[in-house]
Every structure is written in structure tokens, then in C-alpha cells.
XYZ file of C-alpha atoms in Angstrom:
750
model
C -74.028 52.912 -121.866
C -72.248 49.621 -121.208
C -68.592 49.962 -120.266
C -67.843 46.397 -121.402
C -66.330 47.314 -124.813
C -63.836 49.722 -123.197
C -62.486 47.039 -120.882
C -62.894 44.015 -123.228
C -65.404 42.446 -120.838
C -67.747 41.890 -123.776
C -65.115 39.737 -125.514
C -64.507 37.721 -122.361
C -68.218 36.951 -122.071
C -68.766 36.339 -125.767
C -65.583 34.579 -126.880
C -64.251 32.934 -123.737
C -67.631 32.232 -122.058
C -66.173 33.330 -118.723
C -68.618 35.007 -116.317
C -66.955 34.815 -112.885
C -68.916 31.726 -111.877
C -68.703 30.929 -108.157
C -66.044 33.576 -107.428
C -67.059 35.305 -104.185
C -66.765 39.088 -104.061
C -67.226 40.725 -100.673
C -68.467 44.326 -100.858
C -68.140 46.906 -98.075
C -70.729 49.605 -98.661
C -74.152 51.013 -97.746
C -76.139 47.787 -98.013
C -77.841 46.247 -101.027
C -81.355 45.825 -102.341
C -80.950 42.114 -103.000
C -84.662 41.911 -103.916
C -83.829 43.771 -107.135
C -84.472 41.356 -110.054
C -80.908 41.850 -111.330
C -79.450 40.999 -107.914
C -81.107 37.669 -107.305
C -84.302 38.399 -105.405
C -83.147 37.131 -102.010
C -80.376 36.735 -99.461
C -78.537 33.677 -98.202
C -77.738 30.177 -99.504
C -78.588 29.715 -103.162
C -78.938 33.433 -103.889
C -76.559 35.807 -105.664
C -76.155 37.892 -102.485
C -75.182 35.038 -100.186
C -73.013 36.450 -97.398
C -72.569 39.507 -95.205
C -74.390 41.461 -92.528
C -75.312 44.962 -91.439
C -72.732 46.300 -88.985
C -74.307 49.718 -88.422
C -78.048 50.222 -89.072
C -79.907 52.962 -90.921
C -79.200 55.874 -88.572
C -75.453 55.316 -88.200
C -73.170 58.214 -89.154
C -69.732 58.552 -87.581
C -69.751 62.303 -88.216
C -72.889 62.729 -86.113
C -71.648 60.334 -83.446
C -74.627 57.959 -83.740
C -73.978 54.455 -82.447
C -74.009 51.367 -84.691
C -77.033 49.081 -84.409
C -75.970 45.907 -86.217
C -78.231 43.172 -87.491
C -77.666 40.101 -89.683
C -79.445 41.486 -92.757
C -77.557 43.871 -95.153
C -80.728 44.949 -96.989
C -80.835 48.615 -98.027
C -84.259 49.914 -97.024
C -83.352 53.633 -97.098
C -85.835 55.723 -99.029
C -85.206 58.963 -100.934
C -86.073 61.121 -97.900
C -83.118 59.695 -95.929
C -80.483 61.151 -98.242
C -79.510 57.711 -99.496
C -78.348 57.348 -103.102
C -78.279 53.535 -103.174
C -74.484 53.425 -103.445
C -74.089 49.792 -102.348
C -76.762 48.535 -104.733
C -75.168 50.430 -107.610
C -71.709 48.933 -107.077
C -73.199 45.455 -106.562
C -74.879 45.651 -109.954
C -71.634 46.737 -111.598
C -69.903 43.639 -110.226
C -72.482 40.928 -110.747
C -75.854 42.266 -111.885
C -77.742 39.986 -114.251
C -81.110 40.462 -115.924
C -82.629 40.468 -119.404
C -81.506 44.030 -120.104
C -78.387 44.351 -117.952
C -75.174 42.409 -117.450
C -72.554 43.168 -114.820
C -68.858 42.502 -115.268
C -68.996 39.071 -113.589
C -72.694 38.164 -113.805
C -72.288 34.706 -112.284
C -70.151 35.744 -109.341
C -71.428 35.396 -105.779
C -71.749 38.525 -103.649
C -71.405 39.321 -99.988
C -72.425 42.698 -98.551
C -70.986 44.056 -95.328
C -72.907 47.215 -94.593
C -70.629 49.866 -93.043
C -72.614 53.010 -93.907
C -76.026 54.129 -92.722
C -78.515 55.816 -95.000
C -76.170 58.822 -95.159
C -72.875 59.965 -93.685
C -69.537 58.305 -92.983
C -68.053 55.340 -91.126
C -65.314 54.978 -88.523
C -62.205 52.939 -89.235
C -63.054 50.374 -86.564
C -66.319 49.527 -88.362
C -64.542 49.225 -91.708
C -61.797 47.031 -90.245
C -64.337 44.765 -88.560
C -66.119 44.332 -91.899
C -62.856 43.597 -93.732
C -61.894 40.932 -91.206
C -65.377 39.407 -91.235
C -65.342 39.202 -95.043
C -61.905 37.591 -94.938
C -63.038 35.050 -92.314
C -66.083 34.250 -94.445
C -63.729 33.115 -97.205
C -64.338 35.639 -99.968
C -61.955 35.648 -102.947
C -62.064 39.423 -103.465
C -62.925 42.422 -101.290
C -64.271 45.498 -103.087
C -64.272 48.791 -101.185
C -65.702 51.868 -102.879
C -64.633 54.048 -99.979
C -61.681 56.256 -99.225
C -60.188 58.499 -96.586
C -58.252 61.369 -98.234
C -54.881 60.469 -96.775
C -52.029 58.769 -98.597
C -49.934 57.168 -95.844
C -49.692 53.393 -96.250
C -49.289 53.057 -92.454
C -52.919 54.076 -91.857
C -55.068 51.486 -90.120
C -57.293 50.431 -93.018
C -54.348 50.370 -95.435
C -52.352 48.050 -93.167
C -55.306 45.688 -92.715
C -55.915 45.672 -96.476
C -52.226 44.940 -97.072
C -52.273 41.986 -94.669
C -55.467 40.550 -96.165
C -53.935 40.803 -99.640
C -50.803 38.997 -98.417
C -53.074 36.127 -97.314
C -54.342 35.635 -100.875
C -57.501 37.762 -100.986
C -57.375 40.598 -103.531
C -58.432 43.923 -102.002
C -59.730 46.440 -104.547
C -60.138 50.011 -103.249
C -61.135 53.375 -104.704
C -58.298 55.854 -105.273
C -60.663 58.709 -104.249
C -62.373 61.582 -106.068
C -60.108 64.538 -105.329
C -58.429 64.875 -108.717
C -59.363 68.550 -108.962
C -57.250 69.138 -105.832
C -53.999 68.241 -107.564
C -51.207 65.799 -106.754
C -50.984 63.519 -103.711
C -54.734 63.112 -103.272
C -55.027 59.316 -103.527
C -56.713 57.978 -100.392
C -56.468 55.115 -97.968
C -56.935 52.099 -97.890
C -55.967 52.044 -101.570
C -52.396 53.111 -100.708
C -51.763 49.882 -98.789
C -48.905 47.751 -100.098
C -50.231 45.286 -102.668
C -53.739 46.788 -102.643
C -55.381 47.552 -105.991
C -55.743 51.361 -106.080
C -58.328 52.197 -108.733
C -58.490 55.365 -110.820
C -61.457 56.254 -113.016
C -61.810 56.630 -116.785
C -64.884 58.241 -118.316
C -67.455 56.148 -120.122
C -67.531 56.657 -123.890
C -71.196 57.682 -123.543
C -73.374 59.503 -121.060
C -77.112 59.968 -120.633
C -78.468 63.430 -121.391
C -81.827 65.120 -121.146
C -82.794 66.355 -124.592
C -84.464 69.701 -125.116
C -85.733 71.379 -128.248
C -85.796 74.999 -129.366
C -88.563 76.189 -131.714
C -89.034 79.613 -133.282
C -92.502 80.916 -134.225
C -90.986 82.581 -137.314
C -89.836 79.212 -138.672
C -91.906 76.542 -136.827
C -90.633 73.679 -139.006
C -86.987 74.381 -138.186
C -86.632 72.903 -134.692
C -83.224 72.358 -133.110
C -82.462 69.702 -130.489
C -79.808 69.957 -127.784
C -78.800 67.933 -124.766
C -76.391 67.634 -121.884
C -78.195 69.483 -119.110
C -78.311 68.240 -115.546
C -81.872 68.953 -114.456
C -85.228 69.142 -116.175
C -86.912 72.553 -116.036
C -90.425 73.630 -117.079
C -91.081 73.914 -120.801
C -92.231 77.273 -122.081
C -91.139 80.472 -123.755
C -87.491 81.399 -123.230
C -86.459 85.053 -123.160
C -83.438 87.192 -122.356
C -82.813 87.383 -118.613
C -80.949 90.684 -118.804
C -81.331 93.818 -120.917
C -77.647 93.416 -121.814
C -77.780 89.663 -122.487
C -74.290 88.276 -122.993
C -72.496 90.418 -120.429
C -70.489 89.154 -117.463
C -73.047 90.653 -115.090
C -76.217 89.083 -116.509
C -78.975 89.044 -113.830
C -76.567 90.097 -111.079
C -78.390 93.428 -110.705
C -82.191 93.195 -110.427
C -82.449 96.578 -112.155
C -81.182 95.098 -115.452
C -83.711 92.229 -115.504
C -86.527 92.989 -117.959
C -90.178 92.599 -116.944
C -90.652 90.212 -119.878
C -89.164 87.339 -117.829
C -92.370 87.003 -115.806
C -93.883 83.545 -116.354
C -91.063 82.583 -118.699
C -87.733 80.745 -118.781
C -84.845 83.219 -118.587
C -81.523 82.847 -120.419
C -78.385 84.464 -118.979
C -74.627 84.144 -119.343
C -72.342 82.908 -116.596
C -70.199 85.524 -114.870
C -69.450 87.819 -111.888
C -72.080 86.809 -109.313
C -72.839 83.209 -108.404
C -75.469 81.012 -109.997
C -77.908 81.168 -107.085
C -77.902 84.970 -107.074
C -78.729 85.046 -110.777
C -81.539 82.528 -110.384
C -82.996 84.165 -107.280
C -82.963 87.624 -108.868
C -84.806 86.192 -111.862
C -87.244 84.370 -109.580
C -88.037 87.635 -107.796
C -88.798 89.136 -111.217
C -91.251 86.295 -111.942
C -89.216 83.888 -114.068
C -90.189 80.213 -113.767
C -86.719 78.829 -114.525
C -83.199 79.883 -115.446
C -80.834 78.613 -118.143
C -77.211 79.727 -117.742
C -74.851 79.311 -120.660
C -71.123 79.048 -120.206
C -68.537 81.612 -121.244
C -66.410 78.823 -122.710
C -67.202 76.038 -125.117
C -67.520 73.367 -122.468
C -70.196 71.829 -120.281
C -71.488 73.842 -117.354
C -72.857 72.035 -114.318
C -73.810 74.709 -111.792
C -74.134 73.790 -108.158
C -77.247 75.702 -107.143
C -79.514 73.278 -105.347
C -81.028 75.967 -103.114
C -82.145 78.365 -105.827
C -85.752 79.579 -105.798
C -86.386 78.310 -109.333
C -84.946 75.387 -111.359
C -81.504 76.195 -112.720
C -79.535 74.390 -115.397
C -76.385 75.034 -117.358
C -75.645 74.582 -121.050
C -72.641 74.945 -123.295
C -71.616 78.294 -124.705
C -72.470 77.207 -128.219
C -75.999 76.205 -127.146
C -76.617 79.537 -125.420
C -75.354 81.391 -128.484
C -77.641 79.331 -130.735
C -80.672 80.215 -128.579
C -79.772 83.912 -128.710
C -79.589 83.713 -132.504
C -83.202 82.471 -132.502
C -84.364 85.487 -130.459
C -85.063 87.745 -133.423
C -87.409 90.753 -133.025
C -91.016 89.620 -133.101
C -90.168 85.923 -132.734
C -91.388 83.713 -129.899
C -88.835 81.092 -128.909
C -89.965 78.056 -126.944
C -87.901 75.502 -125.052
C -89.341 72.002 -124.671
C -87.862 69.256 -122.481
C -88.330 65.533 -123.103
C -88.684 62.894 -120.396
C -86.645 60.102 -121.971
C -82.871 60.552 -121.699
C -80.647 59.554 -124.575
C -77.074 58.297 -124.777
C -74.625 60.775 -126.247
C -70.883 60.428 -126.990
C -68.750 61.705 -124.115
C -65.967 64.079 -125.304
C -63.726 62.876 -122.468
C -64.530 59.197 -123.025
C -61.678 56.712 -122.505
C -59.501 59.261 -120.680
C -58.962 59.766 -116.959
C -61.953 61.345 -115.217
C -61.347 64.876 -113.972
C -62.420 63.835 -110.463
C -60.065 60.845 -110.270
C -57.426 61.406 -107.580
C -53.804 61.972 -108.529
C -50.899 60.146 -106.896
C -48.461 59.044 -105.935
C -48.785 57.753 -102.367
C -46.894 59.804 -99.791
C -44.106 57.170 -99.792
C -43.911 57.747 -103.592
C -45.314 54.318 -104.440
C -47.187 54.261 -107.761
C -50.786 55.036 -106.829
C -53.262 54.698 -108.356
C -51.893 51.536 -109.918
C -54.764 50.645 -112.253
C -57.961 52.136 -113.685
C -61.521 51.086 -114.415
C -64.456 52.953 -115.950
C -66.092 55.146 -113.312
C -67.430 58.197 -115.136
C -71.148 57.911 -116.046
C -71.731 54.251 -115.181
C -75.232 52.801 -115.506
C -76.241 50.163 -112.969
C -78.809 48.981 -110.444
C -80.356 51.166 -107.747
C -82.671 50.180 -104.893
C -86.214 49.741 -106.098
C -87.376 52.589 -103.836
C -84.936 54.867 -105.698
C -86.130 53.882 -109.158
C -84.278 50.621 -109.759
C -81.737 51.961 -112.255
C -79.475 54.956 -112.583
C -76.142 56.479 -113.506
C -73.382 57.430 -111.061
C -69.797 58.625 -111.360
C -66.746 58.160 -109.173
C -63.800 55.918 -108.471
C -66.533 54.170 -106.462
C -67.897 52.921 -109.788
C -64.492 52.071 -111.287
C -63.585 49.938 -108.260
C -66.371 47.327 -108.560
C -65.727 47.180 -112.293
C -62.151 46.110 -111.559
C -63.335 43.760 -108.789
C -65.602 42.043 -111.302
C -62.723 41.893 -113.787
C -60.506 40.233 -111.178
C -63.284 37.675 -110.679
C -63.205 36.942 -114.427
C -59.438 36.446 -114.400
C -59.640 34.182 -111.351
C -62.411 32.201 -113.014
C -60.326 31.779 -116.183
C -57.185 30.898 -114.204
C -58.992 28.192 -112.242
C -60.407 26.708 -115.432
C -56.944 26.540 -116.982
C -54.990 25.484 -113.887
C -57.015 22.705 -112.310
C -58.850 24.958 -109.879
C -55.686 26.640 -108.600
C -56.164 30.211 -107.434
C -53.736 32.921 -108.654
C -52.107 35.311 -106.204
C -53.516 38.857 -106.005
C -50.073 40.224 -106.909
C -49.810 38.151 -110.089
C -53.298 39.180 -111.226
C -52.588 42.853 -110.511
C -49.311 42.732 -112.427
C -50.933 40.966 -115.363
C -53.605 43.671 -115.533
C -50.913 46.339 -115.346
C -48.798 44.723 -118.073
C -51.612 44.907 -120.624
C -53.566 48.029 -119.614
C -54.556 50.732 -122.089
C -52.692 54.053 -121.779
C -54.741 57.191 -122.439
C -53.556 60.624 -123.560
C -53.834 63.531 -121.139
C -56.762 64.744 -123.247
C -58.443 63.308 -126.305
C -56.840 64.671 -129.452
C -53.450 65.243 -127.824
C -50.454 63.213 -128.996
C -49.090 62.368 -125.574
C -49.507 59.859 -122.762
C -51.096 60.732 -119.441
C -49.051 60.437 -116.263
C -48.959 57.173 -114.286
C -49.763 59.403 -111.318
C -53.226 59.807 -112.854
C -53.951 56.527 -114.625
C -51.544 54.106 -112.952
C -50.770 51.413 -115.485
C -53.898 52.415 -117.410
C -57.394 51.094 -118.086
C -57.919 47.346 -117.583
C -58.091 45.178 -120.699
C -59.556 41.942 -119.402
C -59.373 39.802 -122.541
C -55.682 40.558 -123.063
C -54.974 39.984 -119.380
C -56.461 36.493 -119.605
C -55.089 35.504 -123.004
C -51.525 36.817 -122.933
C -48.833 34.551 -121.484
C -45.840 36.893 -121.072
C -45.559 38.571 -117.673
C -43.396 41.314 -116.119
C -42.691 41.676 -112.417
C -42.576 44.075 -110.661
C -45.163 45.841 -112.807
C -44.476 49.391 -111.583
C -41.322 51.351 -110.760
C -40.802 54.346 -108.494
C -37.393 55.988 -108.784
C -38.345 58.052 -105.703
C -37.099 61.639 -105.297
C -33.604 62.919 -106.076
C -32.405 62.716 -102.452
C -33.456 59.062 -102.199
C -32.993 58.201 -105.869
C -33.230 54.487 -106.615
C -31.340 54.990 -109.828
C -31.016 51.397 -111.034
C -33.888 48.951 -110.831
C -34.522 45.495 -112.218
C -37.624 43.922 -113.695
C -38.095 40.341 -114.857
C -39.968 39.338 -118.006
C -41.137 35.712 -118.167
C -42.678 33.721 -121.000
C -45.257 31.316 -119.569
C -46.514 30.421 -123.055
C -45.701 27.672 -125.513
C -44.178 29.785 -128.302
C -41.244 32.189 -128.271
C -41.646 35.942 -127.932
C -39.434 38.881 -128.864
C -39.620 42.558 -127.983
C -37.949 45.896 -128.502
C -37.654 47.924 -125.265
C -38.586 51.616 -125.456
C -39.124 54.588 -123.147
C -42.634 55.894 -123.788
C -42.563 59.130 -121.785
C -45.687 60.678 -120.282
C -46.626 64.232 -119.452
C -45.066 65.507 -116.235
C -46.881 67.139 -113.332
C -45.919 70.535 -111.914
C -47.291 70.017 -108.403
C -46.921 73.487 -106.871
C -48.207 76.794 -108.228
C -45.624 79.062 -106.571
C -42.293 78.144 -105.021
C -40.509 81.485 -105.338
C -41.405 82.615 -101.791
C -40.379 79.367 -100.147
C -43.997 78.306 -99.594
C -45.524 75.399 -101.443
C -49.180 75.591 -102.454
C -50.410 72.721 -104.587
C -51.811 73.548 -108.018
C -55.547 72.892 -108.042
C -56.244 71.439 -110.534
C -52.923 69.909 -111.501
C -50.678 71.548 -114.084
C -48.954 69.387 -116.702
C -45.580 69.807 -118.367
C -43.233 68.159 -120.851
C -40.270 67.330 -118.596
C -39.077 63.810 -119.281
C -36.495 61.381 -117.968
C -34.047 59.313 -119.971
C -33.873 55.568 -119.363
C -30.880 53.365 -120.084
C -31.669 49.661 -120.505
C -29.237 46.805 -119.924
C -30.444 45.546 -123.304
C -32.812 47.032 -125.842
C -34.169 43.797 -127.301
C -35.209 40.551 -125.690
C -36.022 37.090 -127.062
C -37.827 34.639 -124.792
C -38.181 30.924 -125.422
C -41.130 29.165 -123.780
C -40.537 29.001 -120.042
C -37.612 31.449 -120.157
C -37.155 34.664 -118.225
C -34.801 37.634 -118.558
C -33.814 40.326 -116.052
C -33.734 43.869 -117.425
C -31.883 46.606 -115.542
C -33.194 50.153 -115.953
C -31.097 53.212 -115.105
C -32.846 56.570 -114.864
C -31.477 60.008 -115.751
C -34.043 62.447 -114.278
C -34.953 65.595 -116.211
C -32.700 68.600 -115.660
C -35.258 70.810 -113.896
C -35.093 73.117 -110.907
C -35.211 70.876 -107.790
C -37.184 73.583 -105.991
C -40.135 72.907 -108.309
C -40.337 69.183 -107.432
C -41.352 68.224 -110.967
C -43.048 64.811 -111.098
C -41.871 62.913 -114.183
C -43.003 59.556 -115.489
C -43.734 57.283 -118.386
C -43.967 53.673 -119.480
C -41.284 51.138 -120.293
C -42.739 49.580 -123.414
C -41.945 46.052 -124.556
C -42.925 46.361 -128.187
C -43.796 43.068 -129.844
C -41.638 42.368 -132.913
C -42.482 38.824 -134.025
C -46.190 38.031 -133.690
C -49.011 40.217 -134.951
C -51.414 38.665 -132.463
C -49.233 39.286 -129.416
C -49.800 42.445 -127.365
C -47.170 44.891 -126.147
C -46.414 45.041 -122.436
C -45.743 48.193 -120.424
C -44.388 49.053 -116.981
C -45.213 52.517 -115.559
C -42.498 54.476 -113.786
C -42.474 57.699 -111.766
C -40.004 59.959 -109.971
C -39.558 63.452 -108.527
C -36.771 65.960 -109.110
C -36.093 67.429 -105.672
C -35.885 66.485 -102.011
C -39.268 65.954 -100.363
C -37.653 66.261 -96.922
C -36.914 69.941 -97.592
C -40.568 70.843 -98.111
C -42.279 72.897 -95.392
C -45.064 71.207 -93.467
C -46.941 74.057 -91.793
C -48.449 76.811 -93.895
C -47.322 80.304 -93.003
C -49.101 81.546 -89.881
C -50.201 78.176 -88.526
C -50.743 76.326 -86.230
C -53.079 78.452 -84.125
C -54.529 77.892 -80.673
C -58.226 78.746 -80.754
C -61.597 77.800 -79.287
C -63.428 77.357 -82.599
C -63.531 75.017 -85.593
C -64.878 77.744 -87.873
C -62.242 77.806 -90.608
C -63.156 81.257 -91.914
C -63.559 83.027 -88.572
C -61.829 81.942 -85.399
C -60.030 83.751 -82.555
C -56.294 83.028 -82.416
C -54.429 83.134 -79.111
C -51.088 84.907 -79.470
C -47.825 84.168 -77.601
C -48.761 86.404 -74.637
C -52.416 85.341 -74.373
C -53.743 82.851 -71.833
C -56.374 80.267 -72.777
C -58.655 79.565 -69.803
C -59.626 75.877 -69.902
C -62.352 75.334 -67.295
C -63.055 71.634 -67.486
C -66.319 72.000 -65.560
C -67.710 74.187 -68.327
C -66.329 72.327 -71.332
C -68.209 70.221 -73.856
C -66.444 67.637 -76.006
C -68.593 65.695 -78.455
C -68.444 65.087 -82.191
C -71.258 67.590 -82.561
C -69.968 70.311 -80.254
C -66.708 71.571 -78.802
C -66.995 74.309 -76.200
C -64.342 75.854 -73.945
C -61.730 73.374 -75.192
C -58.211 74.134 -76.490
C -58.416 73.569 -80.240
C -55.415 73.594 -82.542
C -55.968 74.666 -86.146
C -53.343 73.532 -88.672
C -52.976 74.128 -92.379
C -50.474 71.679 -93.805
C -48.686 72.671 -97.018
C -47.389 69.098 -97.105
C -48.219 65.888 -95.231
C -46.629 64.682 -92.026
C -46.471 61.121 -90.756
C -46.037 62.040 -87.088
C -47.147 64.975 -84.974
C -45.265 65.007 -81.662
C -47.113 66.756 -78.804
C -44.697 67.629 -75.967
C -46.399 69.043 -72.884
C -44.637 71.781 -70.899
C -45.383 73.239 -67.484
C -45.483 76.967 -66.869
C -41.689 76.996 -66.467
C -41.358 75.530 -70.000
C -40.086 72.215 -68.627
C -41.290 69.225 -70.627
C -43.341 66.907 -68.400
C -44.631 64.412 -70.972
C -46.845 64.372 -74.039
C -50.385 65.642 -74.455
C -52.917 62.957 -75.316
C -55.420 64.118 -77.904
C -58.921 62.832 -78.510
C -58.106 62.430 -82.201
C -55.025 60.888 -83.823
C -51.699 62.679 -84.126
C -50.257 60.398 -86.800
C -50.625 60.182 -90.571
C -51.817 63.666 -91.456
C -52.816 64.515 -95.019
C -51.799 67.713 -96.755
C -54.430 70.435 -96.856
C -56.506 71.181 -99.951
C -58.872 73.973 -100.913
C -61.799 71.751 -99.864
C -60.157 70.926 -96.499
C -57.988 74.003 -95.866
C -57.487 73.267 -92.186
C -57.380 70.379 -89.759
C -58.293 70.512 -86.086
C -57.210 68.559 -83.038
C -58.244 69.324 -79.485
C -56.968 68.624 -75.993
C -59.111 67.501 -73.093
C -56.356 67.830 -70.444
C -55.237 64.204 -70.743
C -51.662 62.960 -70.515
C -50.254 59.414 -70.829
C -48.590 58.025 -67.728
C -45.812 55.506 -68.492
C -44.936 54.765 -64.872
C -47.204 51.902 -63.933
C -48.651 50.323 -67.054
C -47.889 49.217 -70.587
C -49.582 50.406 -72.692
C -49.599 53.693 -70.802
C -52.539 54.717 -68.686
C -54.238 57.999 -69.557
C -54.676 60.487 -66.739
C -55.725 64.137 -66.449
C -53.277 66.888 -65.615
C -53.621 68.788 -62.359
C -54.906 72.360 -62.457
C -52.173 74.694 -63.593
C -50.553 76.439 -66.533
C -49.271 74.464 -69.517
C -48.019 74.835 -73.074
C -48.344 72.255 -75.825
C -45.957 71.735 -78.719
C -47.021 70.539 -82.158
C -43.863 69.267 -83.809
C -44.360 67.929 -87.335
C -41.968 65.360 -88.802
C -40.822 66.403 -92.252
C -41.583 64.293 -95.306
C -39.165 61.320 -95.251
C -37.741 62.797 -92.053
C -35.775 60.832 -89.459
C -37.560 61.017 -86.089
C -34.192 60.843 -84.309
C -32.843 63.905 -86.116
C -33.958 67.193 -84.470
C -33.435 69.016 -87.780
C -36.154 66.896 -89.385
C -38.899 68.408 -87.233
C -40.881 71.612 -87.709
C -41.616 72.914 -84.220
C -44.341 75.123 -82.748
C -45.362 75.816 -79.149
C -48.674 77.211 -77.976
C -49.349 80.094 -75.671
C -50.273 79.327 -72.057
C -53.281 77.081 -71.385
C -54.545 77.526 -67.833
C -56.346 74.349 -66.794
C -58.931 74.640 -64.037
């Protein structure tokens, strides 16, 4: 289960004897069980976990509005009943865990833990920023943040702070986010900050599975073993869960469930009704568990935590094999084993399906690097079992943080203790990263918008002496095309190097699923194409003497596609080694978009809406002639409840950096701007998981007359309208044509 061979960490430990000794990695997370044997057994001077504090306490959750209760000890004491999963302990083990049976990426690094999450829930930006600044002031070398807000503007608060910390010489490593199934432009902040390491996830080459065995009374010696289910269910006889087993409506109608399921495990096919309905219908008929097999030859992981009986999913081929055992007169038993086993992962060494897809909203290359985050085994708090497997860019991020510690350790050994800049280390990782195909078995290269420069290769990053800067290129969109760009290749080694320069194109991304009606709905998941750009190089070969550098100009010719489709092209400029079998190739990822992002609509058709509800599926909308009665004496405005408050529901087809909120009196004369309780800057585009965003007005208005910054006052009773004017993507705030405008119906304030 170790990810070390995929990232060459094993070679760094074994051949170079580099373990990250004395490099300090500050972690912002949910606390850490530092009493775990692999994490040092204590906290403070002389221990592995040496720095940090708890900024929030166990009960803190920004979503519930609970107040932080800080204390100086970052220990995770949350038990399983609190909803805690031991996230901070897991990432800490990935970075620097060390025991007889487990080795983290940088086992001799020093850790700090700044606890910003309670036992469950989320954290406000001000808590995260305070932790970042405290870690920086403590003197850490690296900050690792397995956290993300699904918004890709680099001007967001945490992204700006991360950018400034990085500029001061501390590498900030942040998760790209886990919204890959939602399509393009889903990389989150703070990873979109300038200079910040934005980390995508690759799948582990192996994953743990629960093994189960099928036995047939007609041939008791011929037992067949299977695996890859997500939950253990009771062992026992398995029977057909529907009289028409193998139909799309298996167990959807209680009338078609045979009485023979009573006291037995029932097998049904996926289809028509949801998993819980199938399981509950079978439970009502007396079944003790339900196995659902997929309609396709792929893994099935049903989300049915509230079913009446245990429910698991298996592959189509496994379900078919069980059916083949169900011959007339035969008794088929299913037996589950307690000890999980490691099994090859079909998607191993490719980008995880959950890993968010870039680029950043400013079209910077994000993510810019990848670690292994799918099915990662590491430490857990002792009260949660001590060890376990998790998946996410949250797991890839500490793996890269540990790798940065190894590179810093090696650099200091070879340069008299001198510390490399975060930018140089990032570029060196990017130069020598591994590029994966879009899927295993395909003869292509995945998009930089998914894998950035690719999966880290730590040994090559340390050993290779040729370097390219900048290490990524964005040609931007067609309207703002940066057609000619320059990169510099430098030989810091002691022997000459020569390369052939090639354009290694990647798959393209078709971001929208329908543009014919002038609306732009993102494809979820992303759709891939074969549209490629041509690159013209100022020279196609390069020879570098020791200490020499050469500037290479690259001119792009974007693919000839319909600009209305906004095709996202990309690839890798490959410097192919031609003179030394031991020397590695270098690559520089590039991206671009055919089309003008400024022309894209911001608001989805039919929104915004003025309402009094945050129920996305059912809310009353106030039309142009309606009047919203806002009685402030009867209103409630808390994070838990909004009552009798003007609420604005918006579905954003595309992101907007600024939402202007002009306030009009009943004569439609603008009298200022409405002040909202939540921000009106840096909005993310909507997804199927967050189809709408809400802001609400509590009758406040900034007054610029007597103070700077402006004082906030309440409007007098009366009738008002509020505008929500969204700045178009790359729009000029001073150009009225770059705003999408909307004005509410009358709001009568009492």
C-alpha cells in the first residue's frame, strides 16, 4: 500500500539516505494524536510534533456558528461518536510518520499542528489565516494545508495570504480540491494563490479490499473468491432478490420480491429505483443484507448509509458469476473475511476521478503538480483504530509537503545549509514530473488542467541539474492570447546537456455540454477531446555547457475550433534528452482556451430571484410587481436560521469576481450600495452539488460621509430595490457593457 515507489520516495530513502531531517512542516488541520507511536508519543521540545496550538476546540464548526475555544494543545481527542475521521492525524502520518511497520515521506521531519477544525464541520477564513500567520511566525519551512474552498479566484483572502507567505520563502502546499466530477474550473482556494503549490491527486497502484467467498453446495470444493466491496455484510446463504433477477427494476416493487429472501442475503441488479429503496424493500421482506451488482463492468460504491439492512455493491462480472452459481437445487453461500487484502487498482498511477480540474479563473495553470491521494494508508487517532486508508487531494497534499522537505534537506546538504526558494523547488518538481494518460491503456497524455505538470518524482527532482523557468505556460484565451512566450533552460551541472524540443500534446477538455442555446452548462463530469495546438519554437534543439542557459521562444497556433465551445487545449513542451542515457527529459505544461471568456453569461436563465427561503428545490420567488415586506422587528438572521429576511438566490453559469449591489429608493434613484452580511466578491460558478448561492440583506448601507473605511448604518423605513450586477469574466469594471445587470422587486423595510 505504500505510495513511495510511485513517487521515487523509496529511492531517496534507500539510495540518498535523505529523510527530511530537521525540516519543519506546519500542518493546518483537525488536530493530531501525537501520542500515536508513529508520531512521536508527545508534544513539544524534543518530540516529532513540536509546534502548534488548537485555535478552535472540539465543538467549533463555522457552519453551525459555534465560537472557537482555543487552547495551547493541538491534541485530537475526538472519538468516533463525534463524527471525526482523524483527518489531521492521517495527513501527519503521511508527512512524517515513523514506526517499525510504517514510514512517512519525510520520517525525520519535525511537525507543527495548528488545529483549525473541530471534531466535525468547517472553518472560517479568519481562523485559517490566523493559523497560517502563526505557523509562519513560528519559523516553519513548509505549510501543508489539506483544505479547500471551492472557488478559483486568486484574490480570495486565504490565497493572497498563502501567496505572500510563499514570497517570504516558506513553501505553501494546498489541496486542489475534490470536485473533479463537477468538471472544469473546480480547483479551490488557497491553492490558486500565485506561487502556491496546488496539488492534484493520483490513485495509488493498490487498494485494500474486503475479500468474500462464494461456495456452492453442488460443488463444495470449487470455491471462488472476490473482493472490492465497501462494507462487510453478514455471511450466509445468498439468493435472488427478485423473481426477474437481472432486470432494471430488481426489488423496486415489493410484489416481485420472492419469499425465499427471508433470513438470507439478497442479490439484485442496479437500476430504476435508488439503492435505499431496493434495500428497504428487501428488508421488509425479511432479507438480512443486500448485494447490488452493477450494470457495467466497473466498481459500484452505492451511497446508502440509511438503509434498513447492510448494503454493498459489486462489479457486474461478480454479480453475473454469483448468478451462474444459482443452479436449481443448489445452495449458494457468501462468506466475508475480516482481514483486508491489497489488490491492484485499475486506475493506479492516473489522476483520481475526484481530483479537481483547472485552470484557475485567471487561467493560471492549476493544479500545478500532483501527489498520490487515492487510497492512501496512514496513521489515525488511537481512538479511531490507529491506522486506516483515506482518499482525497487532502492525502496528496501532505505527500508533496513531505517530498518538498526531502528536496530541502538534500539542497541544504549540498549547498552548505542554504535553503532553496519555494519557486525553484516547485519548478524543479514540475520539470521532472511523470505524465499520465487520460486512462490506463490509452495512448494519450492527460490534460495539464487535471494533472498539472504531473506526479512528483522526488529522486529525479533531487538528482537532475538542468532546470527550466517558468515551469508552466498559459496562453490564456483567444481574446487575451499571449501568443509568444519565453522560457529559460539552465544547466547547473558539471557536464554538458543536449535536447530535442517537441510538442507533446494532451487531450483537450470540452467544458460545456450545450452551447447552441446561448447558455453554458458545464459538463459534469468533464468531456475530453482531441483538439490540439501547434507550437513553433525559436529553435528545435539546444546544447548547454555547464553553467550555460538558453532562452526558448514558443509561439502558439491554437486549434481551429468553434470559439463558442471554449475548447480547452493543452500539452507539454518536451525537452528530450539526446546525449546521456542517464539524464531525464524535462517538460513544461501549457494550456489555453479557444474563445473569449468575457462573452460568457454569468447568471443562469431565470436567476437571480428575490425570495425568503434558502431551500434550493422549493422557494417562493418575488416577481417584478410583488412587494417583499421586511419587518426588522420580526426577522431572524443567524447562520442556523434566516426568517423574514430578503434573500437573493443566484445560479451562476460562470464565475464573477465582483457583484455590485446598487441600492435604489422607491423612485428608482440610486442612493448607495446595499451592505450584505456575506461577501459580494469572488463568486464561484455553480455546480450540480452547489446549484445555487444565497446572499441576504439586513437593511444595512455603507455611509461614506464621515469615516474611512465607511461606517455601516441601517436604512430608514421605506421602499427600496436592490441591484445585483455581476462583472463578466475578465470584464473591465469601468465598462458598463462588461456587467450583467438585475434589479429586484420592491422591498418594503419596516
